[in-house]
Coordinates of C-alpha atoms in Angstrom, one line a residue:
Chain A
M1 CA 118.3 59.4 65.3
S2 CA 116.8 57.7 62.3
I3 CA 117.2 59.0 58.8
T4 CA 113.5 59.7 58.4
R5 CA 113.5 61.8 61.6
L6 CA 116.5 63.7 60.3
L7 CA 114.8 64.4 57.0
I8 CA 111.7 65.6 58.6
L9 CA 113.6 68.0 60.9
S10 CA 115.6 69.3 57.9
F11 CA 112.4 69.9 56.0
L12 CA 110.9 71.8 58.9
F13 CA 114.1 73.8 59.3
F14 CA 114.1 75.0 55.7
A15 CA 110.3 75.5 55.7
F16 CA 110.6 77.7 58.8
N17 CA 113.4 79.7 57.3
T18 CA 111.6 80.3 54.1
S19 CA 108.5 81.5 55.8
A20 CA 110.7 83.7 58.1
E21 CA 111.7 85.8 55.1
S22 CA 108.8 88.2 54.8
L23 CA 108.0 90.0 51.6
P24 CA 109.3 93.6 51.7
R25 CA 106.4 96.2 52.3
Q26 CA 107.8 98.6 49.7
K27 CA 105.8 99.3 46.6
F28 CA 107.2 100.2 43.2
Y29 CA 105.6 102.3 40.4
F30 CA 105.6 102.2 36.6
K31 CA 105.2 105.4 34.8
G32 CA 105.3 106.7 31.2
K33 CA 105.5 104.5 28.1
V34 CA 104.6 101.3 29.8
K35 CA 102.9 98.3 28.2
S36 CA 99.2 98.5 28.7
D37 CA 98.9 95.2 30.6
M38 CA 101.4 96.3 33.2
P39 CA 100.2 97.5 36.7
K40 CA 100.7 101.0 37.9
S41 CA 102.3 99.8 41.1
F42 CA 103.7 96.5 42.2
K43 CA 105.5 94.7 45.1
I44 CA 108.8 93.0 44.6
S45 CA 107.2 89.5 44.1
F46 CA 105.8 90.8 40.8
L47 CA 109.2 90.6 39.2
E48 CA 109.6 87.0 40.1
K49 CA 107.1 86.0 37.4
Y50 CA 109.7 86.9 34.8
P51 CA 112.9 85.1 33.9
M52 CA 115.6 86.6 36.1
S53 CA 119.4 86.7 35.8
V54 CA 121.9 85.7 38.5
I55 CA 125.1 87.7 38.3
K56 CA 128.3 87.9 40.4
V57 CA 129.2 91.5 41.5
N58 CA 131.9 92.9 43.7
D59 CA 129.8 95.3 45.7
P60 CA 131.8 98.5 46.5
Y61 CA 129.2 99.3 49.2
Q62 CA 129.7 96.1 51.0
G63 CA 133.5 95.9 51.3
D64 CA 134.1 95.0 47.7
K65 CA 133.0 91.4 48.5
E66 CA 131.5 89.3 45.8
F67 CA 127.8 88.6 46.0
S68 CA 125.4 86.7 43.9
F69 CA 122.6 89.1 42.8
T70 CA 119.3 88.1 41.3
G71 CA 117.6 90.6 39.0
I72 CA 116.8 91.8 35.6
S73 CA 119.0 93.6 33.1
L74 CA 118.3 97.0 31.7
C75 CA 117.7 95.6 28.2
Q76 CA 115.3 93.0 29.6
L77 CA 113.5 95.8 31.5
F78 CA 112.9 97.7 28.3
D79 CA 111.8 94.6 26.4
L80 CA 109.4 93.3 29.1
F81 CA 107.8 96.4 30.4
S82 CA 108.1 99.4 28.1
L83 CA 106.5 100.2 24.8
D84 CA 108.9 99.9 21.8
K85 CA 109.0 103.7 21.3
A86 CA 110.4 104.2 24.8
S87 CA 114.0 105.3 24.4
S88 CA 115.0 106.0 28.0
L89 CA 114.3 105.0 31.5
E90 CA 114.2 107.5 34.4
V91 CA 114.8 105.8 37.7
T92 CA 113.7 107.6 40.9
A93 CA 114.8 106.4 44.3
I94 CA 112.8 106.7 47.5
N95 CA 114.8 109.8 48.4
D96 CA 114.0 111.4 45.0
Y97 CA 117.4 110.7 43.6
V98 CA 117.1 110.4 39.8
A99 CA 119.2 108.6 37.2
T100 CA 118.5 108.2 33.5
F101 CA 119.4 105.3 31.2
T102 CA 119.0 104.9 27.5
R103 CA 117.7 101.9 25.6
K104 CA 120.4 102.4 22.9
E105 CA 123.3 101.6 25.3
C106 CA 121.5 99.1 27.5
D107 CA 123.6 96.1 26.2
K108 CA 126.9 97.9 26.8
S109 CA 126.2 99.2 30.2
D110 CA 125.9 95.8 32.1
I111 CA 123.3 97.4 34.3
Y112 CA 121.0 95.2 36.4
F113 CA 118.1 95.9 38.6
V114 CA 118.5 93.4 41.5
Y115 CA 116.2 92.5 44.4
K116 CA 117.9 89.4 45.8
Q117 CA 121.4 89.1 47.3
D118 CA 122.6 85.5 47.8
G119 CA 119.1 84.3 47.3
K120 CA 117.4 86.6 49.9
Y121 CA 115.5 89.8 49.5
I122 CA 117.7 92.8 49.8
T123 CA 116.9 94.8 53.0
T124 CA 116.9 98.5 53.3
E125 CA 120.2 98.2 55.3
L126 CA 121.6 96.8 52.1
M127 CA 120.1 99.5 49.9
G128 CA 117.1 97.4 48.9
P129 CA 114.6 96.1 48.2
L130 CA 115.4 97.1 44.6
R131 CA 118.8 98.5 43.6
I132 CA 120.9 98.9 40.6
V133 CA 124.4 97.3 40.2
R134 CA 126.8 97.1 37.3
A135 CA 128.4 93.8 36.5
N136 CA 131.9 93.0 35.2
L137 CA 133.6 96.0 36.9
G138 CA 135.7 94.0 39.3
V139 CA 136.8 95.9 42.4
V140 CA 136.1 99.6 42.1
D141 CA 138.8 102.0 43.4
K142 CA 137.6 104.0 46.4
L143 CA 138.1 107.4 44.7
K144 CA 136.6 106.3 41.4
L145 CA 133.5 105.2 43.3
A146 CA 132.2 108.8 43.6
K147 CA 131.7 109.0 39.9
E148 CA 130.8 105.3 39.3
G149 CA 128.3 105.4 42.1
V150 CA 126.1 107.8 40.3
Y151 CA 124.5 104.9 38.4
W152 CA 124.2 102.5 41.4
V153 CA 120.8 103.8 42.5
W154 CA 119.6 102.5 45.9
M155 CA 116.0 101.9 47.0
V156 CA 114.5 102.3 43.6
Q157 CA 110.9 103.3 43.8
T158 CA 109.7 104.5 40.4
L159 CA 110.5 103.4 36.8
E160 CA 109.4 105.9 34.2
F161 CA 109.9 105.0 30.6
K162 CA 110.3 108.0 28.2
Chain B
M1 CA 202.3 115.4 40.6
I2 CA 200.5 118.8 40.7
E3 CA 198.3 117.6 37.9
T4 CA 197.4 114.4 39.8
T5 CA 196.5 116.3 43.0
F6 CA 194.4 118.6 40.9
S7 CA 192.6 115.7 39.2
K8 CA 192.0 114.0 42.6
R9 CA 190.6 117.2 44.0
R10 CA 188.3 117.7 41.0
Y11 CA 187.2 114.0 41.2
I12 CA 186.3 114.5 45.0
T13 CA 184.5 117.8 44.2
S14 CA 182.5 116.0 41.4
I15 CA 181.5 113.2 43.7
A16 CA 180.6 115.6 46.5
A17 CA 178.5 117.7 44.1
F18 CA 176.8 114.5 42.7
F19 CA 176.1 113.3 46.3
S20 CA 174.7 116.6 47.4
V21 CA 172.3 116.7 44.4
F22 CA 171.4 113.1 45.1
V23 CA 170.6 113.8 48.7
I24 CA 168.5 116.9 47.8
V25 CA 166.6 114.9 45.1
I26 CA 166.0 112.0 47.5
S27 CA 164.8 114.4 50.3
I28 CA 162.4 116.1 47.9
I29 CA 161.1 112.8 46.7
Y30 CA 160.7 111.6 50.3
I31 CA 158.9 114.8 51.4
S32 CA 156.8 114.9 48.2
Y33 CA 155.7 111.3 48.8
Y34 CA 155.0 111.4 52.5
H35 CA 153.7 115.0 52.9
G36 CA 152.5 115.3 49.3
F37 CA 151.1 112.4 47.4
K38 CA 150.3 110.1 50.4
E39 CA 148.7 112.9 52.3
L40 CA 147.0 114.1 49.1
R41 CA 145.3 110.7 48.8
T42 CA 144.3 110.8 52.4
S43 CA 142.9 114.3 51.8
Q44 CA 141.0 113.1 48.8
L45 CA 139.5 110.2 50.8
K46 CA 138.6 112.6 53.6
V47 CA 136.7 114.8 51.2
Y48 CA 135.0 111.8 49.8
S49 CA 134.2 110.6 53.3
F50 CA 133.0 114.0 54.5
R51 CA 130.7 114.2 51.5
L52 CA 129.1 110.8 52.5
Y53 CA 128.6 111.9 56.1
S54 CA 126.8 115.1 55.2
R55 CA 124.6 113.1 52.8
A56 CA 123.9 110.5 55.5
Y57 CA 122.7 113.1 58.0
L58 CA 120.7 115.1 55.5
Q59 CA 119.1 112.0 53.9
A60 CA 118.0 110.6 57.3
I61 CA 116.6 114.0 58.3
A62 CA 114.6 114.2 55.0
A63 CA 113.4 110.6 55.5
N64 CA 112.2 111.4 59.0
Y65 CA 110.3 114.5 57.9
D66 CA 108.6 112.5 55.1
T67 CA 107.7 109.8 57.7
L68 CA 106.1 112.3 60.0
K69 CA 104.2 113.9 57.1
L70 CA 102.9 110.5 56.0
L71 CA 101.9 109.6 59.6
T72 CA 99.9 112.9 59.8
D73 CA 98.2 111.8 56.5
Y74 CA 97.4 108.5 58.1
R75 CA 95.9 110.1 61.1
V76 CA 93.6 112.1 58.8
T77 CA 92.7 109.5 56.2
K78 CA 93.1 106.3 58.4
N79 CA 94.3 104.7 55.2
F80 CA 96.7 101.9 56.2
E81 CA 98.7 102.5 53.0
N82 CA 99.8 105.9 54.4
A83 CA 101.0 104.2 57.5
E84 CA 102.8 101.5 55.5
D85 CA 104.4 104.2 53.2
S86 CA 105.4 106.1 56.3
F87 CA 107.1 103.0 57.7
V88 CA 108.9 102.3 54.4
R89 CA 110.2 105.9 54.3
L90 CA 111.5 105.6 57.9
K91 CA 113.2 102.4 57.1
S92 CA 114.7 103.9 54.0
G93 CA 116.2 106.7 56.1
L94 CA 117.8 104.1 58.4
G95 CA 119.0 102.1 55.3
I96 CA 120.6 105.1 53.6
F97 CA 122.2 106.3 56.9
Q98 CA 123.7 102.8 57.5
A99 CA 124.8 102.3 53.9
L100 CA 126.5 105.8 53.7
F101 CA 128.3 105.3 57.0
K102 CA 129.6 101.8 55.9
E103 CA 130.8 103.4 52.7
S104 CA 132.6 106.2 54.6
W105 CA 134.3 103.7 56.9
K106 CA 135.6 102.0 53.9
A107 CA 137.6 105.1 53.1
G108 CA 139.6 104.3 56.2
V109 CA 139.9 107.9 57.4
R110 CA 140.6 108.5 61.1
E111 CA 137.7 111.0 61.4
S112 CA 135.4 108.3 60.1
R113 CA 136.3 106.0 63.0
I114 CA 135.7 108.9 65.5
E115 CA 132.4 109.7 63.9
S116 CA 131.4 106.0 63.8
A117 CA 130.7 105.9 67.6
R118 CA 128.1 108.6 67.3
A119 CA 126.7 106.9 64.2
E120 CA 126.4 103.6 66.0
E121 CA 124.3 105.3 68.7
I122 CA 122.1 106.9 66.2
I123 CA 121.6 103.7 64.3
A124 CA 120.7 101.9 67.5
N125 CA 118.0 104.5 68.3
Y126 CA 116.9 104.4 64.7
T127 CA 116.6 100.6 64.7
K128 CA 114.6 100.7 67.9
V129 CA 112.1 103.2 66.5
V130 CA 111.7 101.2 63.2
A131 CA 111.1 98.0 65.3
E132 CA 108.4 99.7 67.3
F133 CA 106.8 101.2 64.2
D134 CA 106.9 97.7 62.6
E135 CA 105.2 96.3 65.7
C136 CA 102.4 98.9 65.3
L137 CA 101.8 97.8 61.7
N138 CA 102.0 94.1 62.5
G139 CA 99.5 94.7 65.4
Y140 CA 97.1 96.5 63.0
E141 CA 97.5 93.7 60.4
S142 CA 96.7 91.0 63.0
T143 CA 94.0 92.7 65.0
G144 CA 92.6 95.4 62.7
Q145 CA 93.2 98.0 65.5
M146 CA 96.0 100.5 65.4
D147 CA 97.7 101.2 68.8
F148 CA 97.7 105.0 68.5
E149 CA 99.4 105.5 71.9
K150 CA 102.4 103.5 70.7
L151 CA 102.3 105.3 67.3
E152 CA 102.4 108.6 69.2
S153 CA 105.5 107.3 71.1
V154 CA 107.0 106.4 67.7
E155 CA 106.3 109.8 66.4
R156 CA 107.9 111.5 69.4
Q157 CA 111.0 109.3 69.1
I158 CA 111.3 110.2 65.4
K159 CA 111.2 113.9 66.3
D160 CA 113.9 113.4 68.9
L161 CA 116.0 111.4 66.5
T162 CA 115.6 114.1 63.9
R163 CA 116.8 116.7 66.4
I164 CA 119.9 114.5 67.2
L165 CA 120.6 114.1 63.6
S166 CA 120.3 117.9 63.0
F167 CA 122.6 118.6 66.0
S168 CA 125.1 116.0 64.8
E169 CA 125.1 117.3 61.3
A170 CA 125.7 120.9 62.5
N171 CA 128.4 119.8 64.9
Y172 CA 130.0 117.7 62.2
W173 CA 130.0 120.7 59.8
K174 CA 131.7 122.9 62.4
N175 CA 134.4 120.3 63.1
R176 CA 135.2 120.0 59.4
A177 CA 136.3 123.7 59.3
Q178 CA 139.6 122.6 60.9
D179 CA 139.9 119.7 58.4
F180 CA 139.4 122.1 55.6
D181 CA 142.1 124.4 57.0
D182 CA 144.4 121.4 57.2
L183 CA 143.7 120.6 53.6
L184 CA 144.6 124.2 52.6
S185 CA 147.9 123.9 54.5
R186 CA 148.7 120.7 52.7
H187 CA 147.8 122.2 49.5
R188 CA 150.3 125.1 50.2
L189 CA 153.0 122.5 51.1
I190 CA 152.4 120.6 47.9
R191 CA 152.5 123.9 45.9
T192 CA 155.8 124.8 47.6
I193 CA 157.2 121.3 46.8
F194 CA 156.1 121.7 43.2
F195 CA 157.8 125.1 42.8
T196 CA 161.0 123.8 44.5
L197 CA 161.0 120.8 42.2
S198 CA 160.3 123.0 39.2
T199 CA 163.1 125.4 40.1
L200 CA 165.5 122.5 40.7
L201 CA 164.6 121.0 37.4
V202 CA 165.2 124.3 35.6
V203 CA 168.5 124.7 37.4
L204 CA 169.6 121.1 36.5
I205 CA 168.5 121.5 32.9
S206 CA 170.5 124.8 32.7
I207 CA 173.6 123.1 34.2
L208 CA 173.1 120.2 31.8
G209 CA 172.8 122.7 28.9
L210 CA 176.0 124.5 30.1
F211 CA 177.9 121.3 30.3
G212 CA 176.7 120.3 26.9
Y213 CA 177.8 123.7 25.5
K214 CA 181.2 123.4 27.3
R215 CA 181.6 119.9 25.9
I216 CA 180.9 121.1 22.3
Q217 CA 183.5 123.9 22.9
L218 CA 186.0 121.4 24.2
E219 CA 185.4 119.0 21.3
E220 CA 185.9 121.8 18.8
K221 CA 189.1 122.8 20.7
I222 CA 190.4 119.2 20.7
E223 CA 189.7 118.9 17.0
S224 CA 191.5 122.2 16.3
N225 CA 194.4 121.1 18.5
R226 CA 194.5 117.8 16.6
M227 CA 194.8 119.6 13.3
K228 CA 197.5 121.9 14.7
F229 CA 199.3 118.9 16.1
I230 CA 199.2 117.2 12.7
A231 CA 200.6 120.4 11.1
Q232 CA 203.3 120.5 13.8
S233 CA 204.2 116.9 13.1
R234 CA 204.6 117.7 9.5
M235 CA 206.8 120.7 10.4
A236 CA 208.8 118.4 12.7
S237 CA 209.3 115.9 9.8
L238 CA 210.3 118.7 7.6
G239 CA 212.8 119.8 10.2
E240 CA 214.3 116.4 10.4
F241 CA 214.4 116.2 6.7
S242 CA 216.2 119.6 6.5
A243 CA 218.7 118.4 9.1
S244 CA 219.4 115.3 7.1
V245 CA 219.9 117.3 3.9
A246 CA 222.1 119.8 5.7
H247 CA 224.2 116.9 7.0
E248 CA 224.5 115.4 3.5
I249 CA 225.6 118.9 2.1
N250 CA 228.0 119.5 4.9
N251 CA 230.3 116.5 4.0
P252 CA 231.0 117.5 0.4
L253 CA 231.2 121.2 1.5
T254 CA 234.0 120.3 3.9
V255 CA 235.9 118.7 1.1
I256 CA 235.2 121.8 -1.2
L257 CA 236.6 124.2 1.5
W258 CA 239.6 122.0 2.1
R259 CA 240.2 121.8 -1.7
I260 CA 239.9 125.6 -2.1
K261 CA 242.4 126.0 0.7
M262 CA 244.8 123.7 -1.1
L263 CA 244.1 125.3 -4.5
R264 CA 244.8 128.8 -3.2
K265 CA 248.1 127.6 -1.6
S266 CA 249.2 125.9 -4.8
L267 CA 248.2 128.8 -7.1
L268 CA 250.0 131.3 -4.8
E269 CA 253.1 129.2 -5.1
I270 CA 253.0 129.1 -8.9
E271 CA 252.3 132.8 -9.6
Q272 CA 251.2 135.9 -7.8
D273 CA 248.0 136.6 -9.7
Q274 CA 245.8 139.0 -7.7
E275 CA 242.8 138.6 -9.9
L276 CA 242.8 134.8 -9.4
A277 CA 243.4 135.2 -5.7
K278 CA 240.3 137.4 -5.5
I279 CA 238.2 134.8 -7.3
I280 CA 239.3 132.0 -5.1
E281 CA 238.7 134.2 -2.0
S282 CA 235.2 134.9 -3.3
I283 CA 234.6 131.2 -3.8
E284 CA 235.8 130.5 -0.3
V285 CA 233.7 133.3 1.3
Q286 CA 230.6 131.9 -0.5
A287 CA 231.4 128.4 0.5
R288 CA 231.8 129.5 4.1
R289 CA 228.5 131.2 3.9
I290 CA 226.9 128.0 2.7
D291 CA 228.6 126.3 5.7
Q292 CA 227.1 128.8 8.1
I293 CA 223.7 128.4 6.7
I294 CA 224.0 124.6 7.0
K295 CA 225.1 124.9 10.6
G296 CA 222.2 127.2 11.3
I297 CA 219.7 124.7 9.9
R298 CA 221.2 121.9 11.9
T299 CA 221.1 124.0 15.1
L300 CA 217.4 124.9 14.6
S301 CA 216.2 121.5 13.6
K302 CA 217.9 119.7 16.5
N303 CA 215.6 117.9 18.9
T304 CA 216.7 119.8 21.9
D305 CA 214.8 118.0 24.7
D306 CA 217.3 115.2 24.9
L307 CA 220.3 117.5 25.2
D308 CA 222.0 118.0 28.6
S309 CA 222.2 121.5 30.1
E310 CA 225.6 123.1 30.0
Y311 CA 227.4 126.4 30.9
F312 CA 227.5 128.6 27.8
D313 CA 228.7 132.1 26.9
L314 CA 225.8 134.4 25.9
K315 CA 228.0 136.4 23.5
Q316 CA 229.2 133.3 21.6
T317 CA 225.7 131.9 21.4
L318 CA 224.3 135.1 20.0
N319 CA 227.1 135.3 17.5
Q320 CA 226.0 131.9 16.2
L321 CA 222.6 133.3 15.8
H322 CA 224.0 136.3 13.9
D323 CA 225.4 133.9 11.3
I324 CA 221.9 132.4 10.8
I325 CA 220.0 135.7 10.8
V326 CA 222.3 137.8 8.7
N327 CA 221.3 135.9 5.5
K328 CA 217.7 136.4 6.4
S329 CA 218.2 140.1 6.7
L330 CA 219.6 140.2 3.2
T331 CA 216.7 138.2 1.8
N332 CA 214.0 140.1 3.7
D333 CA 215.7 143.4 3.5
F334 CA 216.0 144.6 7.0
E335 CA 218.8 145.9 9.2
F336 CA 220.0 143.4 11.8
Q337 CA 222.1 144.3 14.7
I338 CA 223.4 142.6 17.9
N339 CA 224.7 145.0 20.6
H340 CA 226.8 143.0 23.0
G341 CA 227.1 144.0 26.6
P342 CA 230.5 145.1 28.0
E343 CA 231.0 141.9 30.0
D344 CA 230.7 138.2 29.3
V345 CA 227.7 136.5 30.8
I346 CA 227.6 132.8 31.5
I347 CA 224.3 131.0 31.6
F348 CA 223.5 127.4 32.6
G349 CA 221.1 125.7 30.2
K350 CA 220.7 124.6 26.6
P351 CA 222.1 127.2 24.2
V352 CA 220.3 125.7 21.3
Q353 CA 217.0 126.3 23.0
L354 CA 218.0 129.9 23.6
I355 CA 218.8 130.3 19.9
Q356 CA 215.4 128.7 19.1
V357 CA 213.6 131.3 21.3
V358 CA 215.4 134.3 19.9
T359 CA 215.0 133.0 16.3
N360 CA 211.3 132.6 17.0
L361 CA 211.1 136.2 18.2
I362 CA 213.1 137.4 15.2
N363 CA 210.9 135.5 12.8
N364 CA 207.8 137.1 14.4
S365 CA 209.5 140.5 14.0
I366 CA 210.3 139.8 10.3
D367 CA 206.6 139.1 9.7
A368 CA 205.5 142.1 11.7
I369 CA 207.7 144.7 10.0
A370 CA 207.5 143.2 6.4
N371 CA 205.3 146.0 5.1
R372 CA 206.8 148.8 7.1
E373 CA 209.0 151.5 5.5
E374 CA 211.5 151.4 8.3
R375 CA 212.7 147.8 8.9
W376 CA 215.2 146.9 11.6
I377 CA 215.7 144.3 14.4
K378 CA 218.0 144.8 17.2
I379 CA 219.3 142.5 20.0
S380 CA 220.9 143.8 23.1
W381 CA 221.3 142.7 26.6
E382 CA 221.9 144.1 30.1
Q383 CA 222.6 142.4 33.3
D384 CA 222.2 142.9 37.1
K385 CA 223.5 140.8 39.9
K386 CA 221.4 137.8 39.3
N387 CA 219.8 138.0 35.9
V388 CA 220.5 138.9 32.3
K389 CA 217.9 140.6 30.2
I390 CA 218.1 140.0 26.4
L391 CA 216.0 142.6 24.6
V392 CA 214.7 141.7 21.1
T393 CA 213.4 145.0 19.6
D394 CA 212.0 145.7 16.1
S395 CA 210.9 148.8 14.3
G396 CA 207.2 148.1 14.9
E397 CA 205.1 150.4 17.1
G398 CA 204.1 147.7 19.6
I399 CA 201.3 145.2 20.0
P400 CA 197.8 146.5 20.6
K401 CA 196.8 146.5 24.2
E402 CA 193.8 144.1 23.8
Q403 CA 196.2 141.5 22.3
Q404 CA 198.9 141.8 24.9
D405 CA 197.1 139.7 27.6
R406 CA 196.7 136.8 25.3
L407 CA 200.1 136.8 23.6
F408 CA 201.4 133.7 25.5
E409 CA 198.1 131.7 25.2
L410 CA 198.5 128.5 23.3
F411 CA 197.1 128.7 19.8
Y412 CA 196.5 132.4 20.0
S413 CA 198.1 134.3 17.2
T414 CA 198.1 137.9 16.0
K415 CA 199.0 136.7 12.5
Q416 CA 195.9 136.4 10.5
K417 CA 196.8 133.5 8.2
H418 CA 200.2 131.9 8.9
G419 CA 200.4 132.0 12.7
T420 CA 200.1 128.8 14.7
G421 CA 200.0 130.4 18.1
I422 CA 202.6 128.0 19.4
G423 CA 205.9 129.8 19.1
L424 CA 205.5 132.3 22.0
T425 CA 204.0 129.6 24.3
I426 CA 206.8 127.2 23.6
S427 CA 209.4 130.0 24.0
S428 CA 207.9 131.0 27.3
Q429 CA 207.9 127.4 28.5
I430 CA 211.6 126.9 27.4
L431 CA 212.6 130.0 29.4
N432 CA 210.5 128.9 32.4
S433 CA 212.4 125.6 32.3
H434 CA 215.7 127.6 32.5
G435 CA 214.3 129.5 35.6
G436 CA 213.7 132.6 33.4
K437 CA 210.7 134.2 31.7
L438 CA 209.6 135.9 28.6
I439 CA 208.0 139.4 28.9
Y440 CA 206.4 141.7 26.5
N441 CA 207.7 145.2 27.3
H442 CA 204.7 147.6 26.8
H443 CA 206.8 150.6 28.0
S444 CA 209.0 150.4 24.9
P445 CA 208.0 152.8 22.0
N446 CA 208.9 150.0 19.6
T447 CA 207.8 146.3 19.8
Q448 CA 210.1 144.8 22.3
F449 CA 210.3 141.3 24.0
M450 CA 212.4 140.8 27.0
I451 CA 214.1 137.5 27.8
V452 CA 215.1 137.2 31.5
L453 CA 217.5 134.4 32.4
P454 CA 219.4 133.8 35.6
K455 CA 223.1 134.0 35.4
A456 CA 225.2 130.9 36.3
E457 CA 226.9 130.7 39.7
M458 CA 230.3 132.4 39.7
N459 CA 232.2 129.3 41.0
H460 CA 231.2 127.5 37.8
K461 CA 233.1 130.0 35.7
K462 CA 236.2 128.0 35.7
V463 CA 234.4 125.2 33.9
N464 CA 235.1 125.1 30.1
Y465 CA 232.0 126.4 28.4
V466 CA 231.0 126.3 24.8

């Protein structure tokens, strides 16, 4: 097999794989004190226009294994999408679960809104397509997870700045 | 020997007690760990796990109802977004169900594994419905036509799935009643262990406190004994010094007595002067009195432990005592009397020690009657076949009943200031070593101590005694 042929096959393989990963159907909604140029709803690809962070997190919901997540920090979220006067963010999941975060403590909380895990869109089986994780926690104790898990919102649907 | 056996027994008892406490504590720790703390963690994980199960069922049921509602909306509006939202909601139900079950398996509880078989079946059905729904949407996106027959089938399957979820949730809830009861039992066990441990702790602290108190008492007693021992040592030194002085006086006194004898003989040969003879006799009487006092001091200050036992005549020994005490009676102004029994009594032992015992009793009597109007001390004895009883009686009215039981205790004294509490104890020990005993006679109207001593065997009578 010639090198040229091998390169073509490799290219086709990667091209096929990339196209195989379809964009999640889910839609997300902005509400409240959002910048005027922001859409009311968006698909996950919307976030990819912005600079994203890649963080390593031991996911307690996936056997404490370390994964590489791509997403946006809470502080960035406030800076990019909300009006300056917005002081908090109310996150609502698809099942109506609600968690509130404040702008004041965004830099201390290490909270990230992630949509890719190891470079791939997060599926609903993995609590995606948009979920919240906290970095720099290490492995979370099983029994402490009950309380810690309150902030790890799954299947985020609505972001309301207040 | 007896003391060694006692110490050994006490040592074994201490080790046995320590070992018993050790075994009890280890058992409690073992039970606490395996049936308490370890099971407590399992129980906590169970509660955590059960909480996840309930949430998984209820979230999936809610997602399914939302899905069905959105599908109904789609049927009415024919707006594809409704169908897409319906699909997203169905998929979210599956996602939450899967994620929560994964999380509960992580807790590692046995019930989670049992439940997982049922969950796997539900997930398989769920995945099948989601796939069919996805096919419907993909079909619409590629052809522009919705396959309503297939969508109806999806709708039916979602309804069936919701019923299974509801039934499973109800069944699961019922099964947890037993688990909850087990948790209560465990809680009761933990509570029992806690109270047992607390009680044991209180008992141990009490014992420790008691030991601490006893130790303080013993330390105080040791210190007191040390001080008394120092005082006794000083008294012993003083006794030795007195003996030494008595010895030094005795030599010139012997010369004086001998010279008086010579002087009287010479004077009587020269002239018969009655007045002079009276003076010399008076000098001789006083010198002999000094001699008796010196002998008394030497007798009392002797270290008697090293002496050998011997056969001695009681009457002679008490007469020696008379010479010592009679001077005291003059100084302290009391009547002193020895009433000898009709027959001689021979005793085997140390006469000096007997004198020490009687002297000690007399000294006690002198102190006791010092402030009384009537002051007398009498010594008498009586005998039976085996024993002789020497009675030392004074004019006192007896010792109060509450003090009688403690009379022979070491360091217990009825004298408020000058008593050491040693005299009667030592006296009692001396008599015990002679095979006798010292008794306080509470039947006597006056204060009376009774010395009981065994008489010597008759075949020893022929031996020369002192």
